[in-house]
PDB file of N, CA and C in Angstrom:
ATOM      1  N   UNK C1022     -78.836   3.547 -28.071  1.00  0.00           N
ATOM      2  CA  UNK C1022     -78.142   3.234 -29.294  1.00  0.00           C
ATOM      3  C   UNK C1022     -78.160   4.468 -30.187  1.00  0.00           C
ATOM      4  N   UNK C1023     -76.977   4.864 -30.606  1.00  0.00           N
ATOM      5  CA  UNK C1023     -76.865   6.001 -31.503  1.00  0.00           C
ATOM      6  C   UNK C1023     -76.633   5.478 -32.918  1.00  0.00           C
ATOM      7  N   UNK C1024     -77.463   5.895 -33.844  1.00  0.00           N
ATOM      8  CA  UNK C1024     -77.324   5.501 -35.239  1.00  0.00           C
ATOM      9  C   UNK C1024     -76.648   6.617 -36.014  1.00  0.00           C
ATOM     10  N   UNK C1025     -75.758   6.241 -36.888  1.00  0.00           N
ATOM     11  CA  UNK C1025     -75.061   7.197 -37.731  1.00  0.00           C
ATOM     12  C   UNK C1025     -75.207   6.752 -39.178  1.00  0.00           C
ATOM     13  N   UNK C1026     -75.646   7.658 -40.039  1.00  0.00           N
ATOM     14  CA  UNK C1026     -75.723   7.322 -41.453  1.00  0.00           C
ATOM     15  C   UNK C1026     -74.331   7.437 -42.047  1.00  0.00           C
ATOM     16  N   UNK C1027     -73.899   6.376 -42.707  1.00  0.00           N
ATOM     17  CA  UNK C1027     -72.575   6.365 -43.322  1.00  0.00           C
ATOM     18  C   UNK C1027     -72.582   7.171 -44.614  1.00  0.00           C
ATOM     19  N   UNK C1028     -71.478   7.806 -44.899  1.00  0.00           N
ATOM     20  CA  UNK C1028     -71.315   8.553 -46.140  1.00  0.00           C
ATOM     21  C   UNK C1028     -71.359   7.555 -47.296  1.00  0.00           C
ATOM     22  N   UNK C1029     -72.310   7.684 -48.158  1.00  0.00           N
ATOM     23  CA  UNK C1029     -72.508   6.713 -49.241  1.00  0.00           C
ATOM     24  C   UNK C1029     -71.436   6.788 -50.317  1.00  0.00           C
ATOM     25  N   UNK C1030     -70.597   7.793 -50.267  1.00  0.00           N
ATOM     26  CA  UNK C1030     -69.472   7.880 -51.196  1.00  0.00           C
ATOM     27  C   UNK C1030     -68.235   7.179 -50.633  1.00  0.00           C
ATOM     28  N   UNK C1031     -68.203   6.956 -49.325  1.00  0.00           N
ATOM     29  CA  UNK C1031     -67.081   6.264 -48.687  1.00  0.00           C
ATOM     30  C   UNK C1031     -67.415   4.815 -48.356  1.00  0.00           C
ATOM     31  N   UNK C1032     -68.687   4.525 -48.146  1.00  0.00           N
ATOM     32  CA  UNK C1032     -69.167   3.176 -47.841  1.00  0.00           C
ATOM     33  C   UNK C1032     -70.128   2.807 -48.967  1.00  0.00           C
ATOM     34  N   UNK C1033     -69.580   2.325 -50.062  1.00  0.00           N
ATOM     35  CA  UNK C1033     -70.348   2.130 -51.295  1.00  0.00           C
ATOM     36  C   UNK C1033     -70.974   0.744 -51.356  1.00  0.00           C
ATOM     37  N   UNK C1034     -72.002   0.630 -52.199  1.00  0.00           N
ATOM     38  CA  UNK C1034     -72.623  -0.677 -52.390  1.00  0.00           C
ATOM     39  C   UNK C1034     -71.921  -1.427 -53.522  1.00  0.00           C
ATOM     40  N   UNK C1035     -72.354  -2.644 -53.753  1.00  0.00           N
ATOM     41  CA  UNK C1035     -71.711  -3.492 -54.750  1.00  0.00           C
ATOM     42  C   UNK C1035     -71.812  -2.980 -56.171  1.00  0.00           C
ATOM     43  N   UNK C1036     -72.689  -2.014 -56.398  1.00  0.00           N
ATOM     44  CA  UNK C1036     -72.783  -1.389 -57.717  1.00  0.00           C
ATOM     45  C   UNK C1036     -71.471  -0.683 -58.069  1.00  0.00           C
ATOM     46  N   UNK C1037     -70.623  -0.420 -57.062  1.00  0.00           N
ATOM     47  CA  UNK C1037     -69.331   0.239 -57.264  1.00  0.00           C
ATOM     48  C   UNK C1037     -68.490  -0.511 -58.303  1.00  0.00           C
ATOM     49  N   UNK C1038     -68.650  -1.833 -58.384  1.00  0.00           N
ATOM     50  CA  UNK C1038     -67.886  -2.640 -59.331  1.00  0.00           C
ATOM     51  C   UNK C1038     -68.307  -2.405 -60.785  1.00  0.00           C
ATOM     52  N   UNK C1039     -69.449  -1.775 -61.002  1.00  0.00           N
ATOM     53  CA  UNK C1039     -69.919  -1.470 -62.344  1.00  0.00           C
ATOM     54  C   UNK C1039     -69.323  -0.134 -62.787  1.00  0.00           C
ATOM     55  N   UNK C1040     -68.506  -0.140 -63.846  1.00  0.00           N
ATOM     56  CA  UNK C1040     -67.879   1.118 -64.300  1.00  0.00           C
ATOM     57  C   UNK C1040     -68.903   2.228 -64.500  1.00  0.00           C
ATOM     58  N   UNK C1041     -68.567   3.408 -63.986  1.00  0.00           N
ATOM     59  CA  UNK C1041     -69.422   4.583 -64.136  1.00  0.00           C
ATOM     60  C   UNK C1041     -70.491   4.738 -63.080  1.00  0.00           C
ATOM     61  N   UNK C1042     -70.618   3.762 -62.181  1.00  0.00           N
ATOM     62  CA  UNK C1042     -71.662   3.841 -61.164  1.00  0.00           C
ATOM     63  C   UNK C1042     -71.372   4.912 -60.125  1.00  0.00           C
ATOM     64  N   UNK C1043     -70.115   5.095 -59.804  1.00  0.00           N
ATOM     65  CA  UNK C1043     -69.699   6.113 -58.838  1.00  0.00           C
ATOM     66  C   UNK C1043     -68.664   6.991 -59.511  1.00  0.00           C
ATOM     67  N   UNK C1044     -68.853   8.310 -59.416  1.00  0.00           N
ATOM     68  CA  UNK C1044     -67.959   9.211 -60.136  1.00  0.00           C
ATOM     69  C   UNK C1044     -67.207  10.198 -59.245  1.00  0.00           C
ATOM     70  N   UNK C1045     -67.604  10.335 -57.985  1.00  0.00           N
ATOM     71  CA  UNK C1045     -66.964  11.330 -57.130  1.00  0.00           C
ATOM     72  C   UNK C1045     -65.547  10.884 -56.773  1.00  0.00           C
ATOM     73  N   UNK C1046     -64.718  11.850 -56.417  1.00  0.00           N
ATOM     74  CA  UNK C1046     -63.335  11.548 -56.013  1.00  0.00           C
ATOM     75  C   UNK C1046     -63.318  10.657 -54.782  1.00  0.00           C
ATOM     76  N   UNK C1047     -64.210  10.909 -53.827  1.00  0.00           N
ATOM     77  CA  UNK C1047     -64.251  10.116 -52.595  1.00  0.00           C
ATOM     78  C   UNK C1047     -64.605   8.666 -52.885  1.00  0.00           C
ATOM     79  N   UNK C1048     -65.521   8.439 -53.797  1.00  0.00           N
ATOM     80  CA  UNK C1048     -65.956   7.069 -54.068  1.00  0.00           C
ATOM     81  C   UNK C1048     -64.939   6.256 -54.860  1.00  0.00           C
ATOM     82  N   UNK C1049     -63.944   6.916 -55.425  1.00  0.00           N
ATOM     83  CA  UNK C1049     -62.893   6.182 -56.148  1.00  0.00           C
ATOM     84  C   UNK C1049     -62.060   5.340 -55.189  1.00  0.00           C
ATOM     85  N   UNK C1050     -61.980   5.763 -53.910  1.00  0.00           N
ATOM     86  CA  UNK C1050     -61.216   5.052 -52.879  1.00  0.00           C
ATOM     87  C   UNK C1050     -62.086   4.880 -51.641  1.00  0.00           C
ATOM     88  N   UNK C1051     -63.117   4.037 -51.744  1.00  0.00           N
ATOM     89  CA  UNK C1051     -64.031   3.884 -50.612  1.00  0.00           C
ATOM     90  C   UNK C1051     -63.369   3.204 -49.420  1.00  0.00           C
ATOM     91  N   UNK C1052     -63.937   3.409 -48.260  1.00  0.00           N
ATOM     92  CA  UNK C1052     -63.478   2.746 -47.045  1.00  0.00           C
ATOM     93  C   UNK C1052     -63.986   1.313 -47.038  1.00  0.00           C
ATOM     94  N   UNK C1053     -65.220   1.122 -47.498  1.00  0.00           N
ATOM     95  CA  UNK C1053     -65.823  -0.205 -47.491  1.00  0.00           C
ATOM     96  C   UNK C1053     -66.686  -0.374 -48.728  1.00  0.00           C
ATOM     97  N   UNK C1054     -66.651  -1.581 -49.305  1.00  0.00           N
ATOM     98  CA  UNK C1054     -67.503  -1.911 -50.446  1.00  0.00           C
ATOM     99  C   UNK C1054     -68.385  -3.068 -50.021  1.00  0.00           C
ATOM    100  N   UNK C1055     -69.689  -2.847 -50.028  1.00  0.00           N
ATOM    101  CA  UNK C1055     -70.614  -3.931 -49.724  1.00  0.00           C
ATOM    102  C   UNK C1055     -70.545  -4.934 -50.872  1.00  0.00           C
ATOM    103  N   UNK C1056     -70.624  -6.179 -50.561  1.00  0.00           N
ATOM    104  CA  UNK C1056     -70.542  -7.201 -51.599  1.00  0.00           C
ATOM    105  C   UNK C1056     -71.945  -7.648 -51.993  1.00  0.00           C
ATOM    106  N   UNK C1057     -72.697  -6.680 -52.483  1.00  0.00           N
ATOM    107  CA  UNK C1057     -74.044  -6.993 -52.945  1.00  0.00           C
ATOM    108  C   UNK C1057     -74.107  -6.750 -54.455  1.00  0.00           C
ATOM    109  N   UNK C1058     -75.243  -6.728 -55.009  1.00  0.00           N
ATOM    110  CA  UNK C1058     -75.449  -6.546 -56.436  1.00  0.00           C
ATOM    111  C   UNK C1058     -74.908  -7.722 -57.254  1.00  0.00           C
ATOM    112  N   UNK C1059     -74.679  -8.834 -56.595  1.00  0.00           N
ATOM    113  CA  UNK C1059     -74.285 -10.060 -57.284  1.00  0.00           C
ATOM    114  C   UNK C1059     -74.896 -11.212 -56.487  1.00  0.00           C
ATOM    115  N   UNK C1060     -75.397 -12.216 -57.167  1.00  0.00           N
ATOM    116  CA  UNK C1060     -76.107 -13.310 -56.508  1.00  0.00           C
ATOM    117  C   UNK C1060     -75.173 -14.492 -56.266  1.00  0.00           C
ATOM    118  N   UNK C1061     -75.252 -15.057 -55.073  1.00  0.00           N
ATOM    119  CA  UNK C1061     -74.512 -16.259 -54.739  1.00  0.00           C
ATOM    120  C   UNK C1061     -73.186 -15.998 -54.048  1.00  0.00           C
ATOM    121  N   UNK C1062     -72.962 -16.712 -52.954  1.00  0.00           N
ATOM    122  CA  UNK C1062     -71.730 -16.537 -52.177  1.00  0.00           C
ATOM    123  C   UNK C1062     -70.488 -16.822 -53.013  1.00  0.00           C
ATOM    124  N   UNK C1063     -70.519 -17.859 -53.814  1.00  0.00           N
ATOM    125  CA  UNK C1063     -69.356 -18.211 -54.642  1.00  0.00           C
ATOM    126  C   UNK C1063     -69.009 -17.071 -55.603  1.00  0.00           C
ATOM    127  N   UNK C1064     -70.024 -16.483 -56.227  1.00  0.00           N
ATOM    128  CA  UNK C1064     -69.803 -15.371 -57.152  1.00  0.00           C
ATOM    129  C   UNK C1064     -69.240 -14.149 -56.433  1.00  0.00           C
ATOM    130  N   UNK C1065     -69.715 -13.900 -55.223  1.00  0.00           N
ATOM    131  CA  UNK C1065     -69.222 -12.772 -54.433  1.00  0.00           C
ATOM    132  C   UNK C1065     -67.742 -12.959 -54.098  1.00  0.00           C
ATOM    133  N   UNK C1066     -67.377 -14.159 -53.675  1.00  0.00           N
ATOM    134  CA  UNK C1066     -65.983 -14.444 -53.330  1.00  0.00           C
ATOM    135  C   UNK C1066     -65.096 -14.324 -54.565  1.00  0.00           C
ATOM    136  N   UNK C1067     -65.530 -14.885 -55.680  1.00  0.00           N
ATOM    137  CA  UNK C1067     -64.749 -14.810 -56.916  1.00  0.00           C
ATOM    138  C   UNK C1067     -64.516 -13.366 -57.343  1.00  0.00           C
ATOM    139  N   UNK C1068     -65.563 -12.540 -57.253  1.00  0.00           N
ATOM    140  CA  UNK C1068     -65.424 -11.126 -57.632  1.00  0.00           C
ATOM    141  C   UNK C1068     -64.451 -10.422 -56.699  1.00  0.00           C
ATOM    142  N   UNK C1069     -64.562 -10.665 -55.411  1.00  0.00           N
ATOM    143  CA  UNK C1069     -63.653 -10.032 -54.444  1.00  0.00           C
ATOM    144  C   UNK C1069     -62.211 -10.460 -54.700  1.00  0.00           C
ATOM    145  N   UNK C1070     -61.986 -11.736 -54.958  1.00  0.00           N
ATOM    146  CA  UNK C1070     -60.632 -12.214 -55.238  1.00  0.00           C
ATOM    147  C   UNK C1070     -60.084 -11.587 -56.520  1.00  0.00           C
ATOM    148  N   UNK C1071     -60.912 -11.532 -57.552  1.00  0.00           N
ATOM    149  CA  UNK C1071     -60.496 -10.967 -58.842  1.00  0.00           C
ATOM    150  C   UNK C1071     -60.047  -9.510 -58.692  1.00  0.00           C
ATOM    151  N   UNK C1072     -60.718  -8.759 -57.830  1.00  0.00           N
ATOM    152  CA  UNK C1072     -60.413  -7.337 -57.638  1.00  0.00           C
ATOM    153  C   UNK C1072     -59.386  -7.071 -56.546  1.00  0.00           C
ATOM    154  N   UNK C1073     -58.855  -8.134 -55.929  1.00  0.00           N
ATOM    155  CA  UNK C1073     -57.879  -7.943 -54.850  1.00  0.00           C
ATOM    156  C   UNK C1073     -58.512  -7.503 -53.543  1.00  0.00           C
ATOM    157  N   UNK C1074     -59.796  -7.792 -53.383  1.00  0.00           N
ATOM    158  CA  UNK C1074     -60.525  -7.389 -52.188  1.00  0.00           C
ATOM    159  C   UNK C1074     -60.839  -8.567 -51.279  1.00  0.00           C
ATOM    160  N   UNK C1075     -60.100  -9.644 -51.396  1.00  0.00           N
ATOM    161  CA  UNK C1075     -60.329 -10.832 -50.568  1.00  0.00           C
ATOM    162  C   UNK C1075     -59.172 -10.952 -49.592  1.00  0.00           C
ATOM    163  N   UNK C1076     -59.480 -10.959 -48.301  1.00  0.00           N
ATOM    164  CA  UNK C1076     -58.446 -10.898 -47.268  1.00  0.00           C
ATOM    165  C   UNK C1076     -58.443 -12.117 -46.353  1.00  0.00           C
ATOM    166  N   UNK C1077     -59.026 -13.211 -46.788  1.00  0.00           N
ATOM    167  CA  UNK C1077     -59.125 -14.402 -45.958  1.00  0.00           C
ATOM    168  C   UNK C1077     -58.190 -15.485 -46.493  1.00  0.00           C
ATOM    169  N   UNK C1078     -57.343 -16.004 -45.610  1.00  0.00           N
ATOM    170  CA  UNK C1078     -56.456 -17.110 -45.954  1.00  0.00           C
ATOM    171  C   UNK C1078     -57.157 -18.394 -45.512  1.00  0.00           C
ATOM    172  N   UNK C1079     -57.701 -19.119 -46.472  1.00  0.00           N
ATOM    173  CA  UNK C1079     -58.486 -20.321 -46.172  1.00  0.00           C
ATOM    174  C   UNK C1079     -57.642 -21.375 -45.458  1.00  0.00           C
ATOM    175  N   UNK C1080     -56.406 -21.543 -45.876  1.00  0.00           N
ATOM    176  CA  UNK C1080     -55.542 -22.564 -45.279  1.00  0.00           C
ATOM    177  C   UNK C1080     -55.229 -22.244 -43.816  1.00  0.00           C
ATOM    178  N   UNK C1081     -54.855 -20.996 -43.541  1.00  0.00           N
ATOM    179  CA  UNK C1081     -54.494 -20.582 -42.178  1.00  0.00           C
ATOM    180  C   UNK C1081     -55.718 -20.191 -41.345  1.00  0.00           C
ATOM    181  N   UNK C1082     -56.864 -20.031 -41.995  1.00  0.00           N
ATOM    182  CA  UNK C1082     -58.098 -19.620 -41.317  1.00  0.00           C
ATOM    183  C   UNK C1082     -57.903 -18.294 -40.575  1.00  0.00           C
ATOM    184  N   UNK C1083     -57.354 -17.323 -41.286  1.00  0.00           N
ATOM    185  CA  UNK C1083     -57.086 -16.014 -40.676  1.00  0.00           C
ATOM    186  C   UNK C1083     -57.155 -14.916 -41.728  1.00  0.00           C
ATOM    187  N   UNK C1084     -57.294 -13.703 -41.258  1.00  0.00           N
ATOM    188  CA  UNK C1084     -57.284 -12.532 -42.131  1.00  0.00           C
ATOM    189  C   UNK C1084     -55.846 -12.218 -42.525  1.00  0.00           C
ATOM    190  N   UNK C1085     -55.639 -11.839 -43.764  1.00  0.00           N
ATOM    191  CA  UNK C1085     -54.315 -11.473 -44.249  1.00  0.00           C
ATOM    192  C   UNK C1085     -54.072  -9.992 -43.951  1.00  0.00           C
ATOM    193  N   UNK C1086     -53.673  -9.696 -42.725  1.00  0.00           N
ATOM    194  CA  UNK C1086     -53.524  -8.308 -42.275  1.00  0.00           C
ATOM    195  C   UNK C1086     -52.564  -7.528 -43.156  1.00  0.00           C
ATOM    196  N   UNK C1087     -51.480  -8.145 -43.592  1.00  0.00           N
ATOM    197  CA  UNK C1087     -50.513  -7.437 -44.436  1.00  0.00           C
ATOM    198  C   UNK C1087     -51.156  -7.024 -45.757  1.00  0.00           C
ATOM    199  N   UNK C1088     -52.016  -7.872 -46.292  1.00  0.00           N
ATOM    200  CA  UNK C1088     -52.713  -7.556 -47.539  1.00  0.00           C
ATOM    201  C   UNK C1088     -53.693  -6.412 -47.316  1.00  0.00           C
ATOM    202  N   UNK C1089     -54.363  -6.415 -46.177  1.00  0.00           N
ATOM    203  CA  UNK C1089     -55.303  -5.334 -45.846  1.00  0.00           C
ATOM    204  C   UNK C1089     -54.559  -4.004 -45.804  1.00  0.00           C
ATOM    205  N   UNK C1090     -53.422  -3.980 -45.121  1.00  0.00           N
ATOM    206  CA  UNK C1090     -52.635  -2.749 -45.014  1.00  0.00           C
ATOM    207  C   UNK C1090     -52.213  -2.268 -46.396  1.00  0.00           C
ATOM    208  N   UNK C1091     -51.743  -3.171 -47.228  1.00  0.00           N
ATOM    209  CA  UNK C1091     -51.302  -2.806 -48.578  1.00  0.00           C
ATOM    210  C   UNK C1091     -52.446  -2.223 -49.393  1.00  0.00           C
ATOM    211  N   UNK C1092     -53.594  -2.886 -49.362  1.00  0.00           N
ATOM    212  CA  UNK C1092     -54.737  -2.440 -50.148  1.00  0.00           C
ATOM    213  C   UNK C1092     -55.286  -1.118 -49.627  1.00  0.00           C
ATOM    214  N   UNK C1093     -55.336  -0.972 -48.318  1.00  0.00           N
ATOM    215  CA  UNK C1093     -55.899   0.247 -47.728  1.00  0.00           C
ATOM    216  C   UNK C1093     -55.021   1.468 -47.956  1.00  0.00           C
ATOM    217  N   UNK C1094     -53.712   1.267 -48.115  1.00  0.00           N
ATOM    218  CA  UNK C1094     -52.783   2.372 -48.365  1.00  0.00           C
ATOM    219  C   UNK C1094     -53.038   3.496 -47.362  1.00  0.00           C
ATOM    220  N   UNK C1095     -52.627   3.255 -46.124  1.00  0.00           N
ATOM    221  CA  UNK C1095     -52.985   4.142 -45.024  1.00  0.00           C
ATOM    222  C   UNK C1095     -52.203   5.457 -45.003  1.00  0.00           C
ATOM    223  N   UNK C1096     -52.400   6.230 -46.028  1.00  0.00           N
ATOM    224  CA  UNK C1096     -51.804   7.560 -46.075  1.00  0.00           C
ATOM    225  C   UNK C1096     -52.594   8.515 -45.184  1.00  0.00           C
ATOM    226  N   UNK C1097     -52.060   9.646 -44.949  1.00  0.00           N
ATOM    227  CA  UNK C1097     -52.721  10.634 -44.086  1.00  0.00           C
ATOM    228  C   UNK C1097     -54.116  10.982 -44.584  1.00  0.00           C
ATOM    229  N   UNK C1098     -54.319  10.997 -45.889  1.00  0.00           N
ATOM    230  CA  UNK C1098     -55.635  11.341 -46.423  1.00  0.00           C
ATOM    231  C   UNK C1098     -56.680  10.309 -46.011  1.00  0.00           C
ATOM    232  N   UNK C1099     -56.296   9.045 -45.940  1.00  0.00           N
ATOM    233  CA  UNK C1099     -57.236   8.015 -45.521  1.00  0.00           C
ATOM    234  C   UNK C1099     -57.530   8.173 -44.038  1.00  0.00           C
ATOM    235  N   UNK C1100     -56.501   8.425 -43.236  1.00  0.00           N
ATOM    236  CA  UNK C1100     -56.710   8.635 -41.800  1.00  0.00           C
ATOM    237  C   UNK C1100     -57.664   9.800 -41.578  1.00  0.00           C
ATOM    238  N   UNK C1101     -57.528  10.856 -42.368  1.00  0.00           N
ATOM    239  CA  UNK C1101     -58.404  12.018 -42.240  1.00  0.00           C
ATOM    240  C   UNK C1101     -59.850  11.620 -42.555  1.00  0.00           C
ATOM    241  N   UNK C1102     -60.047  10.810 -43.578  1.00  0.00           N
ATOM    242  CA  UNK C1102     -61.390  10.371 -43.943  1.00  0.00           C
ATOM    243  C   UNK C1102     -62.007   9.536 -42.832  1.00  0.00           C
ATOM    244  N   UNK C1103     -61.195   8.743 -42.142  1.00  0.00           N
ATOM    245  CA  UNK C1103     -61.699   7.880 -41.083  1.00  0.00           C
ATOM    246  C   UNK C1103     -62.025   8.646 -39.810  1.00  0.00           C
ATOM    247  N   UNK C1104     -61.400   9.788 -39.602  1.00  0.00           N
ATOM    248  CA  UNK C1104     -61.538  10.526 -38.347  1.00  0.00           C
ATOM    249  C   UNK C1104     -62.996  10.823 -38.018  1.00  0.00           C
ATOM    250  N   UNK C1105     -63.797  11.126 -39.001  1.00  0.00           N
ATOM    251  CA  UNK C1105     -65.201  11.436 -38.763  1.00  0.00           C
ATOM    252  C   UNK C1105     -66.042  10.235 -38.384  1.00  0.00           C
ATOM    253  N   UNK C1106     -65.481   9.055 -38.519  1.00  0.00           N
ATOM    254  CA  UNK C1106     -66.228   7.841 -38.234  1.00  0.00           C
ATOM    255  C   UNK C1106     -65.708   7.127 -36.990  1.00  0.00           C
ATOM    256  N   UNK C1107     -65.004   7.850 -36.134  1.00  0.00           N
ATOM    257  CA  UNK C1107     -64.384   7.252 -34.950  1.00  0.00           C
ATOM    258  C   UNK C1107     -65.403   6.613 -34.021  1.00  0.00           C
ATOM    259  N   UNK C1108     -66.621   7.132 -33.998  1.00  0.00           N
ATOM    260  CA  UNK C1108     -67.626   6.573 -33.098  1.00  0.00           C
ATOM    261  C   UNK C1108     -67.971   5.127 -33.441  1.00  0.00           C
ATOM    262  N   UNK C1109     -67.604   4.688 -34.637  1.00  0.00           N
ATOM    263  CA  UNK C1109     -67.893   3.314 -35.047  1.00  0.00           C
ATOM    264  C   UNK C1109     -66.678   2.412 -34.880  1.00  0.00           C
ATOM    265  N   UNK C1110     -65.637   2.902 -34.249  1.00  0.00           N
ATOM    266  CA  UNK C1110     -64.466   2.077 -34.004  1.00  0.00           C
ATOM    267  C   UNK C1110     -63.471   2.049 -35.140  1.00  0.00           C
ATOM    268  N   UNK C1111     -63.687   2.852 -36.160  1.00  0.00           N
ATOM    269  CA  UNK C1111     -62.776   2.812 -37.296  1.00  0.00           C
ATOM    270  C   UNK C1111     -61.420   3.417 -36.971  1.00  0.00           C
ATOM    271  N   UNK C1112     -61.370   4.379 -36.052  1.00  0.00           N
ATOM    272  CA  UNK C1112     -60.077   4.958 -35.687  1.00  0.00           C
ATOM    273  C   UNK C1112     -59.207   3.894 -35.022  1.00  0.00           C
ATOM    274  N   UNK C1113     -59.783   3.079 -34.165  1.00  0.00           N
ATOM    275  CA  UNK C1113     -59.030   2.015 -33.513  1.00  0.00           C
ATOM    276  C   UNK C1113     -58.511   1.033 -34.555  1.00  0.00           C
ATOM    277  N   UNK C1114     -59.325   0.709 -35.543  1.00  0.00           N
ATOM    278  CA  UNK C1114     -58.895  -0.194 -36.613  1.00  0.00           C
ATOM    279  C   UNK C1114     -57.743   0.422 -37.387  1.00  0.00           C
ATOM    280  N   UNK C1115     -57.853   1.715 -37.681  1.00  0.00           N
ATOM    281  CA  UNK C1115     -56.808   2.418 -38.413  1.00  0.00           C
ATOM    282  C   UNK C1115     -55.497   2.375 -37.633  1.00  0.00           C
ATOM    283  N   UNK C1116     -55.547   2.614 -36.316  1.00  0.00           N
ATOM    284  CA  UNK C1116     -54.344   2.573 -35.484  1.00  0.00           C
ATOM    285  C   UNK C1116     -53.721   1.183 -35.512  1.00  0.00           C
ATOM    286  N   UNK C1117     -54.534   0.155 -35.449  1.00  0.00           N
ATOM    287  CA  UNK C1117     -54.027  -1.219 -35.471  1.00  0.00           C
ATOM    288  C   UNK C1117     -53.372  -1.516 -36.815  1.00  0.00           C
ATOM    289  N   UNK C1118     -53.999  -1.112 -37.917  1.00  0.00           N
ATOM    290  CA  UNK C1118     -53.432  -1.356 -39.233  1.00  0.00           C
ATOM    291  C   UNK C1118     -52.115  -0.597 -39.429  1.00  0.00           C
ATOM    292  N   UNK C1119     -52.063   0.631 -38.924  1.00  0.00           N
ATOM    293  CA  UNK C1119     -50.805   1.386 -39.025  1.00  0.00           C
ATOM    294  C   UNK C1119     -49.713   0.682 -38.236  1.00  0.00           C
ATOM    295  N   UNK C1120     -50.052   0.152 -37.049  1.00  0.00           N
ATOM    296  CA  UNK C1120     -49.067  -0.553 -36.245  1.00  0.00           C
ATOM    297  C   UNK C1120     -48.562  -1.794 -36.982  1.00  0.00           C
ATOM    298  N   UNK C1121     -49.484  -2.510 -37.620  1.00  0.00           N
ATOM    299  CA  UNK C1121     -49.084  -3.693 -38.383  1.00  0.00           C
ATOM    300  C   UNK C1121     -48.178  -3.308 -39.545  1.00  0.00           C
ATOM    301  N   UNK C1122     -48.504  -2.203 -40.214  1.00  0.00           N
ATOM    302  CA  UNK C1122     -47.700  -1.795 -41.377  1.00  0.00           C
ATOM    303  C   UNK C1122     -46.314  -1.336 -40.975  1.00  0.00           C
ATOM    304  N   UNK C1123     -46.138  -0.914 -39.710  1.00  0.00           N
ATOM    305  CA  UNK C1123     -44.816  -0.463 -39.266  1.00  0.00           C
ATOM    306  C   UNK C1123     -44.068  -1.563 -38.525  1.00  0.00           C
ATOM    307  N   UNK C1124     -44.613  -2.773 -38.543  1.00  0.00           N
ATOM    308  CA  UNK C1124     -43.927  -3.903 -37.930  1.00  0.00           C
ATOM    309  C   UNK C1124     -44.327  -4.182 -36.494  1.00  0.00           C
ATOM    310  N   UNK C1125     -45.257  -3.388 -35.950  1.00  0.00           N
ATOM    311  CA  UNK C1125     -45.735  -3.630 -34.576  1.00  0.00           C
ATOM    312  C   UNK C1125     -46.753  -4.750 -34.558  1.00  0.00           C
ATOM    313  N   UNK C1126     -47.154  -5.127 -33.373  1.00  0.00           N
ATOM    314  CA  UNK C1126     -48.129  -6.213 -33.265  1.00  0.00           C
ATOM    315  C   UNK C1126     -49.549  -5.716 -33.074  1.00  0.00           C
ATOM    316  N   UNK C1127     -49.746  -4.397 -33.102  1.00  0.00           N
ATOM    317  CA  UNK C1127     -51.079  -3.813 -33.015  1.00  0.00           C
ATOM    318  C   UNK C1127     -51.563  -3.812 -31.624  1.00  0.00           C
TER     319      UNK C1127
END
């Protein structure tokens, strides 16, 4: 098993939701935000929904892939940021999201 430490400016903790907690350019557009620093599942879901970070369609019981693509804004700069994390499968995810955004089935 190979362990890789994630860049803490790209994979931020829930403190990211607190204004001023992260100031670097990279952390302004993180790849992933941990949903911690708040107590209770209901509160976590409400915060994610309020910020547009909720991608689950409760009625259809599926991920809203189109919403993910929109929020991720898969510009070349994001693809470049993901390239260093390919060993964790993020490049494959990026390719699938790009395919979805261009009308393919991934």
